[in-house]
Short mmCIF file of C-alpha atoms in Angstrom, two decimals:
data_model
loop_
_atom_site.label_atom_id
_atom_site.label_comp_id
_atom_site.label_asym_id
_atom_site.label_seq_id
_atom_site.Cartn_x
_atom_site.Cartn_y
_atom_site.Cartn_z
CA MET A 272 -1.48 -9.82 8.50
CA LYS A 273 0.66 -11.23 11.27
CA ASN A 274 1.23 -14.36 13.34
CA LEU A 275 -2.01 -16.40 13.46
CA LEU A 276 -2.99 -15.57 9.92
CA ARG A 277 0.43 -16.52 8.62
CA ILE A 278 0.37 -19.84 10.46
CA LYS A 279 -3.07 -20.65 9.12
CA GLN A 280 -2.09 -19.49 5.66
CA ILE A 281 0.60 -22.16 5.49
CA CYS A 282 -0.92 -24.93 7.60
CA LEU A 283 -4.33 -24.75 5.96
CA ILE A 284 -3.23 -24.29 2.37
CA THR A 285 -3.41 -28.01 1.55
CA ALA A 286 -6.82 -28.34 3.20
CA VAL A 287 -8.10 -25.33 1.32
CA ILE A 288 -6.93 -26.75 -2.00
CA PHE A 289 -8.67 -30.10 -1.39
CA LEU A 290 -11.85 -28.57 -0.04
CA ALA A 291 -12.10 -26.04 -2.85
CA SER A 292 -11.08 -28.31 -5.71
CA GLY A 293 -14.65 -29.12 -6.65
CA CYS A 294 -16.17 -25.76 -5.82
CA ALA A 295 -14.19 -23.31 -7.94
CA THR A 296 -16.11 -20.50 -9.63
CA MET A 297 -15.91 -20.46 -13.42
CA ARG A 298 -13.58 -17.72 -14.59
CA HIS A 299 -13.04 -15.68 -17.73
CA ALA A 300 -9.59 -14.20 -17.16
CA VAL A 301 -8.07 -11.55 -19.39
CA PRO A 302 -5.72 -13.11 -21.97
CA GLU A 303 -2.10 -12.13 -21.37
CA LYS A 304 -1.76 -10.25 -24.67
CA MET A 305 -4.73 -8.03 -23.74
CA LEU A 306 -3.63 -7.03 -20.21
CA ASN A 307 -2.75 -3.48 -21.24
CA ASP A 308 -5.85 -3.00 -23.40
CA THR A 309 -8.59 -3.15 -20.77
CA SER A 310 -10.92 -0.58 -19.26
CA ILE A 311 -13.19 -0.64 -16.22
CA SER A 312 -16.70 0.81 -16.56
CA GLY A 313 -15.39 3.00 -19.35
CA MET A 314 -12.66 4.51 -17.14
CA LYS A 315 -9.31 4.75 -18.91
CA ASP A 316 -5.79 5.75 -17.88
CA ILE A 317 -6.54 5.03 -14.23
CA ARG A 318 -3.92 2.32 -13.74
CA VAL A 319 -0.71 0.83 -15.05
CA TYR A 320 1.21 -2.41 -14.59
CA SER A 321 4.50 -2.02 -12.73
CA GLY A 322 7.35 -2.65 -15.15
CA SER A 323 5.37 -1.40 -18.15
CA PRO A 324 6.38 2.17 -19.05
CA SER A 325 3.28 4.33 -19.51
CA GLU A 326 3.29 7.40 -21.70
CA TYR A 327 0.20 8.70 -19.93
CA PHE A 328 1.65 8.34 -16.42
CA ARG A 329 5.01 9.76 -17.56
CA ASN A 330 3.44 12.83 -19.14
CA ASP A 331 1.17 13.33 -16.15
CA ILE A 332 4.16 13.46 -13.77
CA ILE A 333 6.09 15.75 -16.12
CA ASN A 334 3.14 18.15 -16.27
CA LEU A 335 2.96 18.20 -12.49
CA VAL A 336 6.65 18.94 -12.17
CA GLU A 337 6.50 21.56 -14.92
CA SER A 338 3.76 23.50 -13.13
CA ALA A 339 5.69 23.91 -9.90
CA TRP A 340 9.27 22.69 -10.27
CA ILE A 341 11.23 25.94 -10.13
CA GLY A 342 12.38 26.48 -6.55
CA ASP A 343 9.86 23.97 -5.23
CA THR A 344 10.60 20.87 -3.19
CA TYR A 345 8.64 17.72 -3.93
CA SER A 346 7.90 15.69 -0.81
CA MET A 347 6.75 12.15 -1.54
CA LEU A 348 5.55 9.45 0.85
CA ALA A 349 5.60 5.67 0.35
CA ILE A 350 3.76 3.56 2.95
CA SER A 351 4.41 -0.18 3.20
CA GLY A 352 2.28 -3.17 4.06
CA GLY A 353 2.34 -4.82 7.47
CA GLY A 354 -1.17 -5.71 8.62
CA ALA A 355 -1.80 -4.63 12.20
CA ASN A 356 1.66 -3.04 12.23
CA GLY A 357 0.04 -0.23 10.27
CA ALA A 358 -0.66 1.18 13.72
CA TYR A 359 3.00 2.21 13.84
CA GLY A 360 2.72 4.26 10.65
CA ALA A 361 -0.58 5.77 11.84
CA GLY A 362 1.07 6.86 15.07
CA LEU A 363 4.13 8.22 13.28
CA LEU A 364 1.96 10.39 11.02
CA ASN A 365 0.04 11.72 14.02
CA GLY A 366 3.27 12.47 15.87
CA TRP A 367 4.72 14.10 12.77
CA THR A 368 1.79 16.50 12.78
CA LYS A 369 2.44 17.23 16.45
CA SER A 370 6.07 18.10 15.68
CA GLY A 371 4.97 20.76 13.20
CA THR A 372 7.31 19.49 10.48
CA ARG A 373 5.03 17.21 8.44
CA PRO A 374 5.07 18.22 4.75
CA VAL A 375 2.16 18.40 2.36
CA PHE A 376 3.05 15.45 0.16
CA LYS A 377 2.93 15.91 -3.60
CA VAL A 378 2.72 12.14 -4.13
CA VAL A 379 1.58 9.39 -1.74
CA THR A 380 1.72 5.65 -2.44
CA GLY A 381 0.34 2.84 -0.30
CA ILE A 382 0.13 -0.91 -0.44
CA SER A 383 -1.76 -3.46 1.71
CA THR A 384 -2.28 -1.83 5.12
CA GLY A 385 -0.45 1.16 3.62
CA ALA A 386 -3.28 1.45 1.09
CA ILE A 387 -5.69 2.06 3.98
CA ILE A 388 -3.37 4.66 5.53
CA ALA A 389 -2.49 6.43 2.27
CA PRO A 390 -5.75 8.37 1.61
CA PHE A 391 -5.73 9.71 5.19
CA ALA A 392 -2.06 10.67 4.89
CA PHE A 393 -2.75 12.27 1.51
CA LEU A 394 -5.52 14.48 2.89
CA GLY A 395 -3.39 15.61 5.82
CA SER A 396 -3.61 16.19 9.53
CA GLU A 397 -7.36 16.80 9.65
CA TYR A 398 -7.73 13.04 9.19
CA ASP A 399 -5.29 12.10 11.96
CA GLY A 400 -8.16 11.27 14.31
CA LYS A 401 -9.73 8.86 11.79
CA LEU A 402 -6.36 7.24 11.28
CA GLU A 403 -5.87 6.74 15.00
CA GLU A 404 -9.36 5.33 15.38
CA PHE A 405 -8.93 2.85 12.53
CA TYR A 406 -5.70 1.45 13.97
CA THR A 407 -6.41 1.41 17.71
CA LYS A 408 -10.12 0.73 18.22
CA TYR A 409 -10.70 -2.58 16.44
CA SER A 410 -9.78 -6.21 17.08
CA THR A 411 -9.61 -9.29 14.86
CA LYS A 412 -13.38 -9.90 14.94
CA ASP A 413 -13.87 -6.37 13.60
CA ILE A 414 -11.69 -7.15 10.58
CA MET A 415 -12.51 -10.73 9.61
CA ASN A 416 -14.89 -13.65 10.15
CA ILE A 417 -13.81 -17.26 9.86
CA SER A 418 -15.50 -18.64 6.75
CA ILE A 419 -16.70 -22.27 6.66
CA PRO A 420 -16.79 -24.17 4.36
CA PHE A 421 -13.51 -23.07 2.77
CA VAL A 422 -13.79 -22.18 -0.90
CA ASN A 423 -11.13 -19.63 -1.82
CA SER A 424 -10.21 -18.38 1.67
CA PHE A 425 -10.62 -19.30 5.32
CA ALA A 426 -11.98 -15.90 6.38
CA SER A 427 -14.59 -13.44 5.20
CA PRO A 428 -13.57 -9.78 4.83
CA LYS A 429 -17.12 -8.49 5.41
CA PRO A 430 -16.20 -6.63 8.64
CA LEU A 431 -13.24 -4.94 6.91
CA LYS A 432 -15.43 -4.13 3.93
CA ARG A 433 -17.94 -2.40 6.24
CA HIS A 434 -15.14 -0.31 7.75
CA ILE A 435 -13.92 0.68 4.30
CA GLU A 436 -17.45 1.76 3.36
CA LYS A 437 -17.72 3.74 6.60
CA TYR A 438 -14.40 5.59 6.40
CA PHE A 439 -14.08 6.01 2.64
CA ASP A 440 -17.30 7.74 1.67
CA GLY A 441 -18.39 10.18 -1.02
CA GLN A 442 -17.19 13.22 0.94
CA LEU A 443 -13.68 11.80 1.30
CA LEU A 444 -13.58 11.12 -2.44
CA LYS A 445 -14.57 14.74 -3.15
CA GLU A 446 -11.68 15.96 -1.01
CA ILE A 447 -9.23 13.62 -2.75
CA ALA A 448 -10.54 14.80 -6.14
CA ALA A 449 -10.00 18.43 -5.11
CA GLU A 450 -6.36 17.71 -4.22
CA TYR A 451 -5.91 15.76 -7.45
CA ASN A 452 -7.07 18.80 -9.38
CA LYS A 453 -4.45 20.88 -7.54
CA GLY A 454 -1.73 18.64 -8.92
CA ARG A 455 -1.22 16.11 -6.14
CA ARG A 456 -1.27 12.36 -6.70
CA LEU A 457 -2.38 9.30 -4.70
CA TYR A 458 -1.50 5.78 -5.84
CA VAL A 459 -2.42 2.35 -4.44
CA GLY A 460 -1.03 -1.04 -5.46
CA THR A 461 -2.82 -4.38 -5.90
CA THR A 462 -1.61 -7.70 -7.31
CA ASN A 463 -3.23 -9.14 -10.43
CA LEU A 464 -2.78 -12.78 -9.48
CA ASP A 465 -3.39 -14.10 -13.01
CA ALA A 466 -0.59 -11.89 -14.34
CA GLN A 467 1.60 -12.08 -11.19
CA ARG A 468 2.12 -8.32 -11.49
CA LEU A 469 1.64 -5.20 -9.41
CA VAL A 470 -1.09 -2.87 -10.61
CA ILE A 471 -0.65 0.82 -9.74
CA TRP A 472 -3.95 2.69 -9.46
CA ASP A 473 -4.33 6.47 -9.81
CA MET A 474 -6.79 6.90 -6.95
CA GLY A 475 -7.03 10.67 -7.39
CA LYS A 476 -8.16 10.32 -10.98
CA ILE A 477 -10.71 7.69 -9.98
CA ALA A 478 -11.99 10.02 -7.24
CA SER A 479 -12.22 12.91 -9.74
CA ILE A 480 -14.72 10.94 -11.83
CA GLY A 481 -17.03 11.54 -8.89
CA ASP A 482 -19.88 9.09 -9.45
CA GLU A 483 -21.08 5.94 -7.70
CA ARG A 484 -19.07 3.61 -9.94
CA ALA A 485 -15.90 5.53 -9.01
CA LEU A 486 -16.71 5.25 -5.29
CA MET A 487 -17.35 1.51 -5.60
CA LEU A 488 -14.10 0.97 -7.53
CA PHE A 489 -12.12 3.08 -5.04
CA ARG A 490 -13.35 0.90 -2.18
CA LYS A 491 -12.77 -2.34 -4.09
CA ILE A 492 -9.16 -1.37 -4.77
CA LEU A 493 -8.51 -0.67 -1.08
CA LEU A 494 -10.09 -4.00 -0.13
CA ALA A 495 -8.09 -5.85 -2.79
CA SER A 496 -4.81 -4.27 -1.72
CA ALA A 497 -5.39 -5.51 1.85
CA SER A 498 -6.75 -8.97 0.89
CA ILE A 499 -4.04 -11.48 1.79
CA PRO A 500 -4.47 -14.60 -0.37
CA ILE A 501 -6.03 -17.58 1.40
CA ALA A 502 -6.74 -15.47 4.49
CA PHE A 503 -9.19 -13.35 2.45
CA PRO A 504 -10.84 -14.16 -0.89
CA PRO A 505 -9.66 -12.34 -4.02
CA VAL A 506 -11.46 -9.22 -5.19
CA TYR A 507 -12.80 -9.64 -8.72
CA LEU A 508 -12.98 -6.72 -11.13
CA LYS A 509 -15.02 -6.78 -14.32
CA VAL A 510 -13.05 -5.32 -17.22
CA GLN A 511 -13.67 -4.76 -20.89
CA ALA A 512 -11.27 -5.57 -23.71
CA GLY A 513 -12.58 -4.98 -27.18
CA ASP A 514 -16.19 -6.12 -27.23
CA LYS A 515 -15.73 -8.75 -24.50
CA THR A 516 -16.00 -8.71 -20.72
CA TYR A 517 -13.45 -10.47 -18.53
CA ASP A 518 -12.73 -10.81 -14.81
CA GLU A 519 -9.47 -9.97 -13.06
CA MET A 520 -8.41 -11.57 -9.78
CA HIS A 521 -6.84 -8.98 -7.46
CA VAL A 522 -5.21 -9.63 -4.08
CA ASP A 523 -2.88 -7.96 -1.59
CA GLY A 524 -0.33 -5.74 -3.34
CA GLY A 525 2.21 -6.93 -0.80
CA VAL A 526 2.43 -10.25 -2.63
CA VAL A 527 4.61 -8.46 -5.19
CA LYS A 528 5.88 -5.34 -3.35
CA GLN A 529 5.99 -4.30 0.29
CA VAL A 530 6.41 -0.67 -0.71
CA PHE A 531 6.49 0.96 -4.16
CA PHE A 532 6.99 4.04 -6.25
CA LEU A 533 6.51 4.85 -9.95
CA TYR A 534 10.09 4.77 -11.23
CA ASP A 535 9.52 1.75 -13.48
CA VAL A 536 6.39 3.15 -15.17
CA VAL A 537 7.77 6.64 -15.94
CA GLN A 538 10.90 5.48 -17.76
CA GLY A 539 12.07 8.04 -20.30
CA MET A 540 10.85 10.87 -18.11
CA GLU A 541 14.17 12.75 -18.11
CA GLU A 542 14.47 12.77 -21.88
CA ALA A 543 10.81 13.73 -22.34
CA ALA A 544 11.27 16.58 -19.86
CA LYS A 545 14.32 17.86 -21.76
CA GLN A 546 12.15 18.25 -24.83
CA LYS A 547 10.15 20.76 -22.80
CA GLY A 548 13.28 22.60 -21.74
CA MET A 549 13.28 21.10 -18.24
CA ASN A 550 16.23 19.56 -16.42
CA ILE A 551 14.50 17.50 -13.78
CA ARG A 552 17.84 16.64 -12.18
CA ASN A 553 17.73 20.17 -10.79
CA MET A 554 14.44 19.44 -9.04
CA ARG A 555 14.68 19.15 -5.28
CA TYR A 556 12.72 16.27 -3.84
CA GLY A 557 12.58 14.02 -0.82
CA ILE A 558 11.12 10.53 -0.47
CA TYR A 559 9.87 9.41 2.93
CA VAL A 560 9.37 5.67 3.40
CA ILE A 561 7.31 4.33 6.31
CA ARG A 562 7.98 0.65 6.80
CA ASN A 563 5.18 -0.82 8.93
CA GLY A 564 7.40 -3.58 10.22
CA TYR A 565 10.97 -4.39 11.10
CA ALA A 566 13.80 -3.70 8.68
CA GLU A 567 16.52 -5.34 10.73
CA ALA A 568 16.90 -8.93 11.88
CA VAL A 569 15.10 -9.62 15.15
CA TRP A 570 16.48 -12.50 17.22
CA LYS A 571 13.93 -14.89 18.70
CA GLU A 572 14.21 -18.47 19.93
CA ILE A 573 11.82 -20.57 17.84
CA PRO A 574 10.18 -23.72 19.28
CA ASP A 575 10.79 -26.97 17.41
CA ARG A 576 7.28 -27.39 16.05
CA MET A 577 5.83 -26.97 12.58
CA SER A 578 3.51 -24.03 13.26
CA ALA A 579 6.26 -21.95 14.88
CA ILE A 580 8.75 -22.77 12.11
CA ALA A 581 6.17 -21.91 9.43
CA GLU A 582 5.32 -18.60 11.09
CA ARG A 583 8.96 -17.62 11.48
CA THR A 584 9.80 -18.62 7.90
CA VAL A 585 7.03 -16.52 6.36
CA ASP A 586 7.86 -13.62 8.68
CA THR A 587 11.50 -13.77 7.60
CA MET A 588 10.60 -13.92 3.90
CA ILE A 589 8.28 -10.92 4.17
CA ASN A 590 10.85 -8.88 6.08
CA ALA A 591 13.54 -9.73 3.54
CA GLN A 592 11.25 -8.73 0.67
CA GLY A 593 10.48 -5.44 2.41
CA VAL A 594 14.18 -4.63 2.82
CA GLY A 595 14.79 -5.42 -0.85
CA ASP A 596 12.01 -3.04 -1.89
CA ILE A 597 13.51 -0.33 0.34
CA TYR A 598 16.87 -0.76 -1.40
CA GLN A 599 15.19 -0.26 -4.79
CA LEU A 600 13.65 3.00 -3.61
CA TYR A 601 17.00 4.09 -2.19
CA VAL A 602 18.83 3.45 -5.48
CA PHE A 603 16.16 5.33 -7.42
CA THR A 604 16.44 8.29 -5.07
CA GLU A 605 20.25 8.30 -5.19
CA LEU A 606 20.30 8.22 -9.00
CA GLY A 607 17.94 11.19 -9.04
CA LYS A 608 19.98 13.01 -6.39
CA GLY A 609 16.97 13.11 -4.09
CA ASP A 610 16.76 13.00 -0.30
CA PHE A 611 16.02 9.53 1.08
CA ASN A 612 14.31 9.11 4.47
CA LEU A 613 13.28 5.84 6.14
CA ALA A 614 11.33 4.96 9.29
CA TYR A 615 10.62 1.49 10.66
CA ILE A 616 9.74 -0.31 13.87
CA PRO A 617 12.86 -0.54 16.04
CA VAL A 618 14.14 -3.97 17.06
CA THR A 619 13.78 -2.91 20.69
CA HIS A 620 10.01 -3.17 20.34
CA VAL A 621 8.84 -6.67 21.27
CA SER A 622 5.30 -7.49 20.17
CA LYS A 623 2.89 -8.72 22.85
CA ALA A 624 0.02 -9.35 20.46
CA LYS A 625 -2.40 -12.09 21.51
CA GLU A 626 -4.34 -12.09 18.24
CA PRO A 627 -3.75 -10.92 14.64
CA PHE A 628 -5.37 -7.54 15.35
CA ASP A 629 -4.80 -6.94 19.04
CA PRO A 630 -6.00 -3.43 19.96
CA VAL A 631 -3.72 -3.34 23.02
CA GLU A 632 -0.62 -4.11 20.95
CA MET A 633 -1.77 -1.76 18.18
CA ARG A 634 -2.09 1.03 20.73
CA ARG A 635 1.47 0.29 21.87
CA LEU A 636 2.69 0.55 18.29
CA PHE A 637 0.68 3.70 17.64
CA ASP A 638 2.10 5.35 20.77
CA LEU A 639 5.62 4.28 19.82
CA GLY A 640 5.36 5.86 16.37
CA PHE A 641 3.71 8.96 17.80
CA GLU A 642 6.36 9.54 20.44
CA GLU A 643 9.25 8.99 18.03
CA ALA A 644 7.84 11.48 15.51
CA ALA A 645 6.52 14.07 17.98
CA ARG A 646 10.00 14.67 19.37
CA GLY A 647 11.49 14.84 15.88
CA TYR A 648 12.01 11.53 14.11
CA ASP A 649 15.62 10.59 13.38
CA TRP A 650 15.07 9.52 9.77
CA LYS A 651 17.42 6.87 8.48
CA LYS A 652 19.22 8.17 5.40
CA VAL A 653 20.24 4.76 4.05
CA PRO A 654 18.64 1.28 4.09
CA PRO A 655 19.50 -1.13 6.91
CA GLY A 656 22.90 -2.72 6.51
CA MET A 657 24.51 0.35 4.95
CA VAL A 658 26.72 2.80 6.82
CA GLN A 659 24.91 6.11 7.25
#
């Protein structure tokens, strides 16, 4: 979420705390020692906490590689957060299709606005039209409603929730499940605010369950990943641990990571692969990172007033976090001798947005991404600040 939301997020935080102090909902959070021992509606092995190596996720990736690793190239896509700037990534994907060089990605990850883009990107070019529609046809009122009185947020996500229900239906889940069964993977990140940790969800496995509870969970995860704290209320998930039921508070995955991959949950993968006679260092793979935002410093004269300083400060912090996450992906790719590719909004683009979700500005961003990719995008091979 950009500009106005960021200003309000900071300027209203004190008011929200005072107004909500007597209205908090009673909670039953998962105890820390039980975080890794929960299930949702009986569904297991559908998620993992970033930083916690998972034998299931590791073996799943090894099995995928084993089935197609000889002579094959693994193309993987990681899509960042960025609110309305997701229009840039949507345009880039559409333009990439136009160029005729867009791969079929073996793995796609998405966080925040990238979580909305990721399922469309995963399913391929036949969903380019839906992607364009989602990121060019709607304004702020189509995404959020100001919520008064304040309890745990200053806006209601009901409009966004309706869009998620419209675009992510049972048919889309069937198509994702079909690709999952072919050996492709789709992951989305949310933040468990109690634990202060990123949760990585295997959306393909959830889709493959194929019932109404899976559809509802799929939609809730997308909403949670895009729910900026204070702007939007948290998304609560009921989980079971032992014979007890608890609630988890999930918010925007971008609170922890602006873009992510699975390297810290598949630790030990190389050694485990060797036991199967595989040398995964011989596997050819490329990681494409779409940063829905700037990755270089953008000069701007800031007025000497609190709202402008607050906005610029948060903007700078988010951009710095995003660059740090890009460096982590770069190091991972270099260690694995993979091919690193990065795209981001150029500093020459000056936003003219008049509201958080300005359809005119989003169209400009979409067209920018489209034009850059349609003529053959010049992928950056190193993070910003490094000599290419």
